[in-house]
Amino acid sequence: MQQFMAQLQQLLAAPGSGPVNWDLARQVAASQLSSAGDPAVTPYERNAVEEALRLADLWLDPTSAHPSGIRTSVAWNRNEWIYRTLDVWKKLCDPVAGRMVAAMGDLVPPEARAQLGPMQSMLTTLGGALFGGQLGQALGSLAAEVLSAGDIGLPLGPAGTAALLPANIRAYGEGLELPEDEVRLYVALREAAHQRLFQHVPWLRGHVLTTVEMYATGITVNREAIEEAMGQLDPMNPESMQALSVEGIFTPEDTPAQKASLARLETTLALVEGWVCHVVDTAAAERLPNVNRLAEAFRRRRAAGGPAEQTFAALVGLELRPRRLREAAALWAALTEHRGIAGRDALWGHPDLLPGEDDFADPDAFARSQLDLGDLDDFDFGPAAAEEGSGAPGPAEPRAETDTDRSRDGNDGDEAADHPRDGDDGDETGTGTER
């Protein structure tokens, strides 16, 4: 907030282009990270991340009908995570922030607005600056907790870019008292699985973000909370600016439409996370010594959400953690058992094919009740990759058929050596973890 105070006068004179002053949000987040510490990524860490993601893709090949979605493997520090994900945060937060800024302007009685003149627009600018400053604080805290670009289940980073945050992974591994290379490889598996899903299911990225936006449009502003917050503001006292909080001013509307929107959002997040958990744990089951501990720790972490994620939820009125994660993972496991890998992943071909919330209660019944897609040898993932636009349309179709055929043959140990990206078997042990 000190950065906010130093530039408040300039910001009021030159308002931003939207309801949130994102330049301020980025500056506040960077300032917060600078104070807390943001270790630079070393060359060793960059190499370790690239090797972990490469090995993760090899392990995932026999467990997924979707080919690799990774075009670029990178290691980010915390500031880079904020910078690279800011465009998606804008899409998620602007609708909610616009409601808050408009509500601040509505606090002025209609008969007084004409007398305010230019001051009315200044009030709107102040609202955008206040929200931007606090959003920057929340993103700065979140950047200190996330482990990868897709860690919170949303496609935040650039398409095709798999990214890990070595400093956060190291701290997380210390808390679990597990080897850093093993934790890094498990995080890499999750990141690579997210990339496969969002790269080769062309409608999924837009569907997730649109669902979040639809939910945001049903959030209302608590006018009393805004009045209380603004009542604490003393322009002559900078400390009152620092103490000002806009948390808790958003509440979801208790309407059928909003409830339906929330249900769709929760189901989508659960299906994505459940699929990732299932394919990752299957791939790592016989390879990572502590896979059970890692899997359970990640399920609890995603179900509860970290402190920064909870702060973010209070700020924008949106919880990003998936509910019913275990049920979703069990559903994908049942689909794999009854339909095979190709039949399971064929459900991602269209949103109407996916299980609904009611199907979580009896996974076996859902897996048996629909058409058996497990024998679709010619299931074509190529158009999905092509429609993505930024995907890799060329090798997608033959890779999907080859991976599916290999998975049916049960060869989960030898086919990795024939992976097109694998030029040196010796590199596969770069993380220090046995295959």
CSV table of C-alpha atoms in Angstrom, one decimal:
chain,number,residue,atom,x,y,z
A,1,MET,CA,0.0,0.0,0.0
A,2,GLN,CA,3.0,2.3,0.3
A,3,GLN,CA,3.4,2.2,-3.4
A,4,PHE,CA,-0.3,3.0,-3.7
A,5,MET,CA,0.1,6.1,-1.5
A,6,ALA,CA,3.1,7.4,-3.4
A,7,GLN,CA,1.3,7.4,-6.7
A,8,LEU,CA,-2.2,8.1,-5.7
A,9,GLN,CA,-2.2,11.8,-6.9
A,10,GLN,CA,-0.8,10.8,-10.2
A,11,LEU,CA,-3.4,8.0,-10.6
A,12,LEU,CA,-6.3,10.3,-9.9
A,13,ALA,CA,-5.0,12.7,-12.6
A,14,ALA,CA,-4.6,9.9,-15.1
A,15,PRO,CA,-7.2,7.2,-14.6
A,16,GLY,CA,-6.9,3.8,-16.1
A,17,SER,CA,-8.9,2.4,-19.0
A,18,GLY,CA,-11.0,-0.1,-17.0
A,19,PRO,CA,-12.7,-0.5,-13.6
A,20,VAL,CA,-9.4,-1.8,-12.1
A,21,ASN,CA,-6.1,0.1,-12.2
A,22,TRP,CA,-4.0,-2.9,-13.3
A,23,ASP,CA,-0.8,-0.9,-13.5
A,24,LEU,CA,-1.2,-0.1,-9.8
A,25,ALA,CA,-2.1,-3.7,-9.0
A,26,ARG,CA,1.1,-5.0,-10.7
A,27,GLN,CA,3.2,-2.4,-8.9
A,28,VAL,CA,1.7,-3.2,-5.5
A,29,ALA,CA,2.2,-6.9,-6.0
A,30,ALA,CA,5.8,-6.4,-7.1
A,31,SER,CA,6.5,-4.2,-4.1
A,32,GLN,CA,5.0,-6.8,-1.7
A,33,LEU,CA,7.1,-9.5,-3.3
A,34,SER,CA,10.2,-7.4,-3.1
A,35,SER,CA,9.7,-6.9,0.7
A,36,ALA,CA,8.9,-10.6,1.3
A,37,GLY,CA,11.5,-11.9,-1.1
A,38,ASP,CA,11.4,-13.3,-4.6
A,39,PRO,CA,14.4,-15.5,-5.2
A,40,ALA,CA,15.8,-15.5,-8.8
A,41,VAL,CA,15.6,-18.7,-10.8
A,42,THR,CA,19.1,-20.3,-11.1
A,43,PRO,CA,20.3,-22.0,-14.3
A,44,TYR,CA,20.2,-25.3,-12.4
A,45,GLU,CA,16.6,-24.8,-11.5
A,46,ARG,CA,15.7,-24.0,-15.0
A,47,ASN,CA,17.3,-27.1,-16.3
A,48,ALA,CA,15.7,-29.2,-13.5
A,49,VAL,CA,12.2,-27.8,-14.4
A,50,GLU,CA,12.7,-28.5,-18.1
A,51,GLU,CA,13.8,-32.1,-17.4
A,52,ALA,CA,10.9,-32.6,-14.9
A,53,LEU,CA,8.3,-31.5,-17.4
A,54,ARG,CA,9.9,-33.6,-20.2
A,55,LEU,CA,9.9,-36.7,-18.0
A,56,ALA,CA,6.4,-35.9,-16.9
A,57,ASP,CA,5.1,-35.9,-20.5
A,58,LEU,CA,6.7,-39.2,-21.1
A,59,TRP,CA,5.0,-40.7,-18.1
A,60,LEU,CA,1.6,-39.3,-19.1
A,61,ASP,CA,1.7,-40.7,-22.6
A,62,PRO,CA,0.2,-44.1,-21.7
A,63,THR,CA,-2.4,-42.6,-19.3
A,64,SER,CA,-3.9,-40.0,-21.6
A,65,ALA,CA,-5.4,-40.1,-25.1
A,66,HIS,CA,-4.5,-36.5,-25.5
A,67,PRO,CA,-0.9,-35.8,-26.7
A,68,SER,CA,1.5,-33.4,-25.1
A,69,GLY,CA,0.2,-29.9,-24.9
A,70,ILE,CA,3.6,-28.3,-24.0
A,71,ARG,CA,5.3,-26.1,-26.5
A,72,THR,CA,7.5,-24.2,-24.0
A,73,SER,CA,8.8,-25.3,-20.6
A,74,VAL,CA,9.9,-22.5,-18.3
A,75,ALA,CA,10.8,-21.7,-14.7
A,76,TRP,CA,9.2,-18.5,-13.3
A,77,ASN,CA,9.9,-16.5,-10.2
A,78,ARG,CA,6.9,-15.0,-8.4
A,79,ASN,CA,6.9,-11.7,-10.3
A,80,GLU,CA,7.0,-13.6,-13.6
A,81,TRP,CA,3.9,-15.5,-12.5
A,82,ILE,CA,2.0,-12.3,-11.9
A,83,TYR,CA,3.1,-10.7,-15.1
A,84,ARG,CA,2.4,-13.7,-17.3
A,85,THR,CA,-1.0,-14.4,-15.8
A,86,LEU,CA,-2.3,-10.8,-15.5
A,87,ASP,CA,-4.3,-10.9,-18.8
A,88,VAL,CA,-6.5,-13.7,-17.5
A,89,TRP,CA,-6.9,-12.1,-14.1
A,90,LYS,CA,-8.3,-9.0,-15.9
A,91,LYS,CA,-11.0,-11.1,-17.6
A,92,LEU,CA,-11.9,-12.7,-14.2
A,93,CYS,CA,-11.9,-9.6,-12.0
A,94,ASP,CA,-13.0,-6.7,-14.2
A,95,PRO,CA,-16.7,-7.7,-14.2
A,96,VAL,CA,-16.8,-7.8,-10.4
A,97,ALA,CA,-14.7,-4.7,-10.0
A,98,GLY,CA,-16.9,-2.8,-12.4
A,99,ARG,CA,-19.9,-3.4,-10.1
A,100,MET,CA,-18.0,-2.1,-7.1
A,101,VAL,CA,-16.8,1.1,-8.8
A,102,ALA,CA,-20.3,1.8,-10.1
A,103,ALA,CA,-21.7,1.2,-6.7
A,104,MET,CA,-19.2,3.8,-5.2
A,105,GLY,CA,-20.5,6.3,-7.7
A,106,ASP,CA,-24.1,5.5,-6.8
A,107,LEU,CA,-23.4,6.4,-3.2
A,108,VAL,CA,-23.6,10.0,-4.3
A,109,PRO,CA,-27.3,11.3,-4.2
A,110,PRO,CA,-28.6,12.0,-7.7
A,111,GLU,CA,-29.3,15.6,-6.9
A,112,ALA,CA,-25.7,16.1,-5.9
A,113,ARG,CA,-24.1,14.5,-8.9
A,114,ALA,CA,-24.6,17.5,-11.2
A,115,GLN,CA,-22.8,19.7,-8.6
A,116,LEU,CA,-19.9,17.4,-8.4
A,117,GLY,CA,-19.0,17.7,-12.1
A,118,PRO,CA,-15.4,16.4,-12.6
A,119,MET,CA,-15.3,15.1,-9.1
A,120,GLN,CA,-17.7,12.3,-10.1
A,121,SER,CA,-15.2,10.8,-12.4
A,122,MET,CA,-12.5,11.2,-9.8
A,123,LEU,CA,-14.6,9.1,-7.4
A,124,THR,CA,-14.7,6.4,-10.0
A,125,THR,CA,-11.0,6.6,-10.5
A,126,LEU,CA,-10.5,6.4,-6.8
A,127,GLY,CA,-12.6,3.2,-6.7
A,128,GLY,CA,-10.5,1.6,-9.4
A,129,ALA,CA,-7.3,2.6,-7.6
A,130,LEU,CA,-8.5,1.2,-4.3
A,131,PHE,CA,-9.5,-2.1,-5.9
A,132,GLY,CA,-6.3,-2.3,-7.9
A,133,GLY,CA,-4.2,-1.7,-4.8
A,134,GLN,CA,-5.9,-4.4,-2.8
A,135,LEU,CA,-6.1,-6.8,-5.7
A,136,GLY,CA,-2.3,-6.3,-6.1
A,137,GLN,CA,-1.8,-7.3,-2.5
A,138,ALA,CA,-3.9,-10.5,-3.0
A,139,LEU,CA,-2.0,-11.5,-6.2
A,140,GLY,CA,1.3,-10.8,-4.4
A,141,SER,CA,0.3,-13.2,-1.6
A,142,LEU,CA,-1.0,-15.8,-4.1
A,143,ALA,CA,2.2,-15.6,-6.1
A,144,ALA,CA,4.1,-16.7,-3.0
A,145,GLU,CA,2.0,-19.9,-2.8
A,146,VAL,CA,1.3,-21.2,-6.3
A,147,LEU,CA,3.5,-24.0,-7.6
A,148,SER,CA,2.8,-23.8,-11.3
A,149,ALA,CA,0.9,-21.9,-14.0
A,150,GLY,CA,-2.1,-24.2,-13.7
A,151,ASP,CA,-1.9,-24.8,-10.0
A,152,ILE,CA,-5.3,-23.3,-9.1
A,153,GLY,CA,-7.1,-25.1,-12.0
A,154,LEU,CA,-7.6,-22.2,-14.3
A,155,PRO,CA,-5.7,-21.6,-17.6
A,156,LEU,CA,-3.9,-18.6,-16.3
A,157,GLY,CA,-0.7,-18.7,-18.4
A,158,PRO,CA,-0.1,-18.4,-22.1
A,159,ALA,CA,-1.4,-21.4,-24.1
A,160,GLY,CA,1.2,-24.1,-24.5
A,161,THR,CA,3.5,-22.7,-21.8
A,162,ALA,CA,4.1,-25.1,-18.9
A,163,ALA,CA,5.7,-23.2,-16.0
A,164,LEU,CA,6.9,-24.2,-12.5
A,165,LEU,CA,7.9,-21.9,-9.6
A,166,PRO,CA,11.0,-23.4,-8.1
A,167,ALA,CA,11.1,-21.3,-5.0
A,168,ASN,CA,7.5,-22.2,-4.0
A,169,ILE,CA,8.0,-25.8,-4.8
A,170,ARG,CA,11.1,-25.9,-2.6
A,171,ALA,CA,9.2,-24.3,0.3
A,172,TYR,CA,6.2,-26.7,-0.2
A,173,GLY,CA,8.5,-29.7,-0.2
A,174,GLU,CA,10.2,-28.6,3.0
A,175,GLY,CA,6.8,-28.4,4.6
A,176,LEU,CA,6.0,-32.0,3.5
A,177,GLU,CA,9.5,-33.2,4.5
A,178,LEU,CA,9.8,-34.8,1.1
A,179,PRO,CA,12.7,-34.7,-1.4
A,180,GLU,CA,12.6,-31.6,-3.6
A,181,ASP,CA,13.1,-33.5,-6.9
A,182,GLU,CA,10.2,-35.8,-6.1
A,183,VAL,CA,7.9,-32.9,-5.3
A,184,ARG,CA,9.0,-31.0,-8.4
A,185,LEU,CA,8.3,-34.1,-10.6
A,186,TYR,CA,4.8,-34.5,-9.1
A,187,VAL,CA,4.0,-30.8,-9.7
A,188,ALA,CA,5.4,-31.2,-13.3
A,189,LEU,CA,3.0,-34.1,-13.8
A,190,ARG,CA,0.1,-32.0,-12.8
A,191,GLU,CA,1.2,-29.1,-14.9
A,192,ALA,CA,1.7,-31.3,-18.0
A,193,ALA,CA,-1.7,-32.9,-17.5
A,194,HIS,CA,-3.4,-29.5,-17.3
A,195,GLN,CA,-1.6,-28.5,-20.5
A,196,ARG,CA,-2.8,-31.6,-22.3
A,197,LEU,CA,-6.4,-30.9,-21.4
A,198,PHE,CA,-6.5,-27.2,-22.1
A,199,GLN,CA,-4.5,-27.5,-25.3
A,200,HIS,CA,-6.4,-30.4,-27.0
A,201,VAL,CA,-9.9,-29.7,-25.8
A,202,PRO,CA,-10.5,-26.6,-27.8
A,203,TRP,CA,-13.7,-25.4,-26.1
A,204,LEU,CA,-12.5,-25.9,-22.5
A,205,ARG,CA,-10.4,-22.8,-22.0
A,206,GLY,CA,-13.2,-20.5,-23.1
A,207,HIS,CA,-15.8,-22.5,-21.3
A,208,VAL,CA,-14.1,-22.3,-17.9
A,209,LEU,CA,-13.4,-18.5,-18.3
A,210,THR,CA,-16.9,-17.8,-19.5
A,211,THR,CA,-18.4,-19.8,-16.6
A,212,VAL,CA,-16.4,-17.7,-14.2
A,213,GLU,CA,-17.5,-14.5,-15.9
A,214,MET,CA,-21.2,-15.6,-15.8
A,215,TYR,CA,-20.9,-16.3,-12.2
A,216,ALA,CA,-19.4,-12.9,-11.6
A,217,THR,CA,-22.3,-11.1,-13.3
A,218,GLY,CA,-24.6,-12.5,-10.7
A,219,ILE,CA,-22.6,-11.1,-7.8
A,220,THR,CA,-24.1,-8.1,-6.1
A,221,VAL,CA,-22.4,-5.3,-4.1
A,222,ASN,CA,-23.1,-4.8,-0.5
A,223,ARG,CA,-23.7,-1.1,-0.4
A,224,GLU,CA,-23.5,-0.9,3.4
A,225,ALA,CA,-20.0,-2.5,3.3
A,226,ILE,CA,-18.9,0.1,0.8
A,227,GLU,CA,-20.3,3.0,2.9
A,228,GLU,CA,-18.6,1.6,5.9
A,229,ALA,CA,-15.3,1.3,4.1
A,230,MET,CA,-15.5,4.8,2.6
A,231,GLY,CA,-16.5,6.2,6.0
A,232,GLN,CA,-13.1,5.1,7.3
A,233,LEU,CA,-11.3,7.0,4.5
A,234,ASP,CA,-9.7,10.3,5.6
A,235,PRO,CA,-7.9,12.0,2.8
A,236,MET,CA,-5.8,13.9,5.3
A,237,ASN,CA,-4.6,10.7,7.0
A,238,PRO,CA,-2.6,8.3,4.8
A,239,GLU,CA,-2.8,5.6,7.4
A,240,SER,CA,-6.6,5.4,6.8
A,241,MET,CA,-5.8,4.5,3.1
A,242,GLN,CA,-3.6,1.7,4.2
A,243,ALA,CA,-6.2,0.3,6.6
A,244,LEU,CA,-9.1,0.5,4.1
A,245,SER,CA,-10.4,-2.8,3.0
A,246,VAL,CA,-12.9,-3.8,0.3
A,247,GLU,CA,-13.1,-7.4,1.3
A,248,GLY,CA,-16.5,-8.8,1.9
A,249,ILE,CA,-18.5,-6.3,-0.1
A,250,PHE,CA,-19.5,-8.9,-2.7
A,251,THR,CA,-22.3,-11.4,-2.2
A,252,PRO,CA,-23.7,-13.9,-4.7
A,253,GLU,CA,-27.4,-13.4,-5.6
A,254,ASP,CA,-29.5,-16.1,-4.2
A,255,THR,CA,-31.4,-16.7,-7.4
A,256,PRO,CA,-31.9,-19.9,-9.5
A,257,ALA,CA,-29.8,-18.5,-12.3
A,258,GLN,CA,-26.9,-17.7,-9.9
A,259,LYS,CA,-27.2,-21.1,-8.2
A,260,ALA,CA,-27.1,-22.8,-11.6
A,261,SER,CA,-24.1,-20.8,-12.6
A,262,LEU,CA,-22.2,-21.7,-9.4
A,263,ALA,CA,-23.1,-25.4,-9.9
A,264,ARG,CA,-21.7,-25.3,-13.4
A,265,LEU,CA,-18.5,-23.6,-12.2
A,266,GLU,CA,-18.0,-26.0,-9.3
A,267,THR,CA,-18.7,-29.1,-11.5
A,268,THR,CA,-16.3,-27.9,-14.3
A,269,LEU,CA,-13.5,-27.2,-11.8
A,270,ALA,CA,-14.0,-30.5,-10.1
A,271,LEU,CA,-14.0,-32.4,-13.5
A,272,VAL,CA,-10.8,-30.7,-14.6
A,273,GLU,CA,-9.1,-31.3,-11.3
A,274,GLY,CA,-10.5,-34.9,-10.9
A,275,TRP,CA,-9.1,-35.8,-14.4
A,276,VAL,CA,-5.7,-34.4,-13.6
A,277,CYS,CA,-5.6,-36.2,-10.3
A,278,HIS,CA,-6.6,-39.5,-11.9
A,279,VAL,CA,-4.1,-39.5,-14.8
A,280,VAL,CA,-1.3,-38.1,-12.7
A,281,ASP,CA,-1.7,-40.6,-9.9
A,282,THR,CA,-2.0,-43.4,-12.5
A,283,ALA,CA,1.2,-42.3,-14.2
A,284,ALA,CA,3.2,-42.0,-10.9
A,285,ALA,CA,1.8,-45.0,-9.1
A,286,GLU,CA,4.7,-47.3,-9.7
A,287,ARG,CA,7.4,-44.6,-10.1
A,288,LEU,CA,7.3,-42.2,-7.2
A,289,PRO,CA,8.0,-43.6,-3.8
A,290,ASN,CA,5.8,-41.1,-2.0
A,291,VAL,CA,3.1,-40.7,-4.5
A,292,ASN,CA,0.3,-41.5,-2.0
A,293,ARG,CA,1.5,-38.8,0.4
A,294,LEU,CA,1.9,-36.3,-2.4
A,295,ALA,CA,-1.6,-37.1,-3.9
A,296,GLU,CA,-3.3,-36.7,-0.5
A,297,ALA,CA,-1.5,-33.5,0.3
A,298,PHE,CA,-2.5,-32.0,-3.0
A,299,ARG,CA,-6.1,-33.1,-2.7
A,300,ARG,CA,-6.3,-31.4,0.7
A,301,ARG,CA,-4.5,-28.3,-0.5
A,302,ARG,CA,-6.9,-27.9,-3.5
A,303,ALA,CA,-10.0,-28.7,-1.4
A,304,ALA,CA,-9.2,-26.2,1.4
A,305,GLY,CA,-7.3,-23.5,-0.5
A,306,GLY,CA,-4.3,-21.6,0.9
A,307,PRO,CA,-4.5,-18.4,2.9
A,308,ALA,CA,-3.9,-16.2,-0.1
A,309,GLU,CA,-6.5,-18.0,-2.1
A,310,GLN,CA,-9.0,-17.4,0.7
A,311,THR,CA,-8.1,-13.7,0.8
A,312,PHE,CA,-8.6,-13.5,-3.0
A,313,ALA,CA,-12.0,-15.2,-2.7
A,314,ALA,CA,-13.1,-12.7,0.0
A,315,LEU,CA,-11.9,-9.8,-2.2
A,316,VAL,CA,-13.7,-10.8,-5.5
A,317,GLY,CA,-16.4,-13.0,-4.1
A,318,LEU,CA,-15.2,-16.1,-6.1
A,319,GLU,CA,-13.8,-19.3,-4.7
A,320,LEU,CA,-11.5,-21.1,-7.0
A,321,ARG,CA,-11.2,-24.4,-5.1
A,322,PRO,CA,-13.1,-27.4,-6.6
A,323,ARG,CA,-15.7,-29.1,-4.5
A,324,ARG,CA,-16.3,-32.9,-4.6
A,325,LEU,CA,-12.8,-33.4,-6.0
A,326,ARG,CA,-12.6,-37.0,-4.7
A,327,GLU,CA,-15.9,-37.9,-6.3
A,328,ALA,CA,-14.7,-36.5,-9.6
A,329,ALA,CA,-11.5,-38.5,-9.5
A,330,ALA,CA,-13.5,-41.6,-8.7
A,331,LEU,CA,-15.8,-40.9,-11.6
A,332,TRP,CA,-12.8,-40.7,-14.1
A,333,ALA,CA,-11.4,-43.9,-12.6
A,334,ALA,CA,-14.7,-45.7,-13.2
A,335,LEU,CA,-14.8,-44.4,-16.8
A,336,THR,CA,-11.3,-45.7,-17.4
A,337,GLU,CA,-12.2,-49.1,-16.0
A,338,HIS,CA,-15.4,-49.4,-18.1
A,339,ARG,CA,-14.5,-47.6,-21.3
A,340,GLY,CA,-10.7,-47.5,-21.5
A,341,ILE,CA,-8.5,-44.4,-21.9
A,342,ALA,CA,-9.8,-43.4,-25.3
A,343,GLY,CA,-13.4,-43.7,-24.3
A,344,ARG,CA,-12.8,-41.8,-21.1
A,345,ASP,CA,-11.1,-38.9,-22.8
A,346,ALA,CA,-13.6,-38.9,-25.7
A,347,LEU,CA,-16.1,-37.3,-23.2
A,348,TRP,CA,-14.0,-34.1,-23.5
A,349,GLY,CA,-15.1,-33.9,-27.2
A,350,HIS,CA,-18.1,-31.8,-26.2
A,351,PRO,CA,-19.4,-30.2,-23.0
A,352,ASP,CA,-22.7,-32.0,-23.3
A,353,LEU,CA,-20.9,-35.4,-23.0
A,354,LEU,CA,-19.4,-34.6,-19.7
A,355,PRO,CA,-20.8,-35.9,-16.4
A,356,GLY,CA,-23.1,-33.6,-14.5
A,357,GLU,CA,-23.2,-32.9,-10.8
A,358,ASP,CA,-25.8,-35.7,-10.2
A,359,ASP,CA,-23.5,-38.3,-11.8
A,360,PHE,CA,-20.9,-37.8,-9.1
A,361,ALA,CA,-23.0,-39.9,-6.7
A,362,ASP,CA,-22.8,-43.1,-8.7
A,363,PRO,CA,-19.7,-43.2,-11.0
A,364,ASP,CA,-20.2,-46.8,-12.1
A,365,ALA,CA,-23.8,-46.2,-13.1
A,366,PHE,CA,-22.7,-43.2,-15.3
A,367,ALA,CA,-19.8,-45.2,-16.8
A,368,ARG,CA,-22.1,-48.1,-17.7
A,369,SER,CA,-25.2,-46.1,-18.8
A,370,GLN,CA,-23.8,-44.1,-21.8
A,371,LEU,CA,-22.7,-45.4,-25.1
A,372,ASP,CA,-19.4,-47.3,-24.8
A,373,LEU,CA,-16.8,-45.1,-26.5
A,374,GLY,CA,-13.9,-47.3,-25.5
A,375,ASP,CA,-13.7,-49.0,-28.8
A,376,LEU,CA,-13.4,-45.9,-31.0
A,377,ASP,CA,-10.0,-46.6,-32.4
A,378,ASP,CA,-10.4,-43.8,-34.9
A,379,PHE,CA,-11.3,-41.2,-32.4
A,380,ASP,CA,-9.8,-38.0,-33.9
A,381,PHE,CA,-8.1,-35.5,-31.6
A,382,GLY,CA,-6.6,-33.6,-34.6
A,383,PRO,CA,-9.5,-31.2,-35.2
A,384,ALA,CA,-9.5,-30.3,-31.5
A,385,ALA,CA,-5.9,-29.3,-31.7
A,386,ALA,CA,-6.5,-27.4,-35.0
A,387,GLU,CA,-9.4,-25.5,-33.6
A,388,GLU,CA,-7.4,-24.3,-30.7
A,389,GLY,CA,-5.5,-22.2,-33.1
A,390,SER,CA,-2.4,-21.9,-31.0
A,391,GLY,CA,-2.0,-25.7,-30.5
A,392,ALA,CA,0.1,-28.1,-32.5
A,393,PRO,CA,-2.3,-29.4,-35.2
A,394,GLY,CA,0.2,-31.4,-37.2
A,395,PRO,CA,1.1,-34.4,-35.0
A,396,ALA,CA,-2.0,-34.4,-32.8
A,397,GLU,CA,-4.0,-37.0,-34.7
A,398,PRO,CA,-1.3,-39.7,-35.1
A,399,ARG,CA,0.0,-39.1,-31.6
A,400,ALA,CA,-3.4,-39.7,-30.1
A,401,GLU,CA,-3.9,-43.0,-31.9
A,402,THR,CA,-0.4,-44.2,-31.1
A,403,ASP,CA,-0.7,-43.3,-27.3
A,404,THR,CA,-4.1,-45.0,-27.2
A,405,ASP,CA,-2.9,-48.1,-28.9
A,406,ARG,CA,0.1,-48.3,-26.6
A,407,SER,CA,-2.1,-47.9,-23.5
A,408,ARG,CA,-4.3,-50.8,-24.6
A,409,ASP,CA,-1.3,-53.0,-25.1
A,410,GLY,CA,-0.4,-52.4,-21.4
A,411,ASN,CA,3.1,-51.3,-22.3
A,412,ASP,CA,3.6,-48.5,-19.8
A,413,GLY,CA,7.3,-49.0,-19.3
A,414,ASP,CA,8.8,-49.3,-22.8
A,415,GLU,CA,6.9,-46.9,-24.9
A,416,ALA,CA,8.3,-43.9,-23.1
A,417,ALA,CA,11.7,-44.6,-24.7
A,418,ASP,CA,10.1,-44.2,-28.2
A,419,HIS,CA,8.5,-40.8,-27.4
A,420,PRO,CA,9.2,-38.4,-30.2
A,421,ARG,CA,10.6,-35.8,-27.8
A,422,ASP,CA,13.0,-38.3,-26.2
A,423,GLY,CA,16.4,-37.9,-27.8
A,424,ASP,CA,18.5,-39.3,-24.9
A,425,ASP,CA,17.4,-41.9,-22.5
A,426,GLY,CA,20.0,-40.8,-20.0
A,427,ASP,CA,18.3,-37.4,-19.6
A,428,GLU,CA,15.2,-39.0,-18.2
A,429,THR,CA,16.8,-39.4,-14.9
A,430,GLY,CA,17.8,-35.8,-14.7
A,431,THR,CA,15.5,-35.2,-11.7
A,432,GLY,CA,17.1,-37.9,-9.7
A,433,THR,CA,13.9,-40.0,-9.5
A,434,GLU,CA,13.8,-43.6,-10.7
A,435,ARG,CA,11.5,-44.4,-13.5
